[in-house]
Each structure stands twice: as structure tokens, then as C-alpha cells.
Amino acid sequence: MTVSQQNPDGSWSPAEPEPLTDDFDVEVYGTGPYRWEAWVGMTEVASGRARTRVGLWVATTRAKRRHARSTR
């Protein structure tokens, strides 16, 4: 299976995987209610659901703070 990415001009090219980092990344699914997962590299560190965008922001901010405290 080949993975492609769309360029800003509308053309398509082979996608290159982005390098994994130790940053706190959040993936959001759905358009409301939202399902979200937080990752550090390949490790899922938190997940949850939110009904609104504000709730999503609050939940992911709390998860990021909890993770930051636990890694100190």
C-alpha cells in the first residue's frame, strides 16, 4: 500500500513519515462528540471523549499538565 499526501497546489506525491519525537501529541477523531488520544512517541499516555470544542481543549490541557507533572 502506498501512502500519498496532497500538496498545496493540489498535486499528489508520496508521503514521507514524520519523525517520532518525545513531544506530547494529540489526535482528535470525530466532529462532536470528539474522541481524543494523547501520544508521546509511540506510547499512548491519555485518552478520552469531549462533547464540545471547549471541553476538548480543557481535557487535552489537563492531560498535558498531568503528563508533565508525572515526568518530572
Tab-separated table of C-alpha atoms in Angstrom:
chain	number	residue	atom	x	y	z
A	1	MET	CA	0.000	0.000	0.000
A	2	THR	CA	1.347	3.387	-0.967
A	3	VAL	CA	0.551	6.429	1.125
A	4	SER	CA	0.238	9.800	-0.610
A	5	GLN	CA	-0.085	13.368	0.542
A	6	GLN	CA	-1.753	16.266	-1.204
A	7	ASN	CA	0.440	19.269	-1.880
A	8	PRO	CA	-0.749	22.886	-1.516
A	9	ASP	CA	-1.073	23.172	-5.331
A	10	GLY	CA	-3.479	20.198	-5.431
A	11	SER	CA	-0.999	17.674	-6.827
A	12	TRP	CA	-0.176	14.415	-5.059
A	13	SER	CA	3.191	12.992	-4.051
A	14	PRO	CA	4.414	10.023	-1.987
A	15	ALA	CA	4.090	10.759	1.718
A	16	GLU	CA	7.126	10.646	3.931
A	17	PRO	CA	6.614	9.669	7.559
A	18	GLU	CA	7.245	12.393	10.066
A	19	PRO	CA	9.964	11.602	12.591
A	20	LEU	CA	8.829	10.465	16.032
A	21	THR	CA	9.603	12.886	18.818
A	22	ASP	CA	9.126	12.941	22.566
A	23	ASP	CA	6.597	15.773	22.197
A	24	PHE	CA	3.074	15.476	23.591
A	25	ASP	CA	0.862	14.967	20.514
A	26	VAL	CA	-2.945	14.791	20.465
A	27	GLU	CA	-5.036	13.068	17.801
A	28	VAL	CA	-8.732	14.014	17.617
A	29	TYR	CA	-11.434	11.923	15.953
A	30	GLY	CA	-14.964	12.958	15.034
A	31	THR	CA	-16.703	16.308	14.810
A	32	GLY	CA	-18.532	16.219	18.144
A	33	PRO	CA	-18.659	14.397	20.330
A	34	TYR	CA	-14.901	14.193	19.982
A	35	ARG	CA	-12.704	11.231	20.824
A	36	TRP	CA	-9.074	12.077	21.520
A	37	GLU	CA	-5.837	10.279	22.256
A	38	ALA	CA	-2.587	11.761	23.525
A	39	TRP	CA	0.722	10.225	22.496
A	40	VAL	CA	4.371	10.655	23.368
A	41	GLY	CA	6.283	8.959	20.587
A	42	MET	CA	4.566	5.580	20.121
A	43	THR	CA	3.160	5.464	23.681
A	44	GLU	CA	-0.449	6.444	24.361
A	45	VAL	CA	-0.402	8.463	27.593
A	46	ALA	CA	-4.072	9.540	27.832
A	47	SER	CA	-7.395	9.338	26.005
A	48	GLY	CA	-10.964	10.469	26.445
A	49	ARG	CA	-14.120	11.985	24.988
A	50	ALA	CA	-15.473	15.525	24.902
A	51	ARG	CA	-18.824	16.899	23.736
A	52	THR	CA	-17.665	20.376	22.718
A	53	ARG	CA	-14.514	22.074	21.423
A	54	VAL	CA	-14.088	23.867	24.730
A	55	GLY	CA	-14.404	20.574	26.585
A	56	LEU	CA	-11.860	19.043	24.219
A	57	TRP	CA	-9.411	21.874	24.884
A	58	VAL	CA	-9.876	21.556	28.672
A	59	ALA	CA	-9.435	17.768	28.621
A	60	THR	CA	-6.287	17.793	26.497
A	61	THR	CA	-4.779	20.669	28.503
A	62	ARG	CA	-5.357	18.753	31.744
A	63	ALA	CA	-3.840	15.593	30.230
A	64	LYS	CA	-0.772	17.533	29.106
A	65	ARG	CA	-0.310	19.055	32.583
A	66	ARG	CA	-0.721	15.646	34.272
A	67	HIS	CA	1.817	14.123	31.935
A	68	ALA	CA	4.272	16.993	32.516
A	69	ARG	CA	3.971	16.521	36.301
A	70	SER	CA	4.459	12.759	36.094
A	71	THR	CA	7.679	13.062	34.077
A	72	ARG	CA	9.441	15.408	36.480
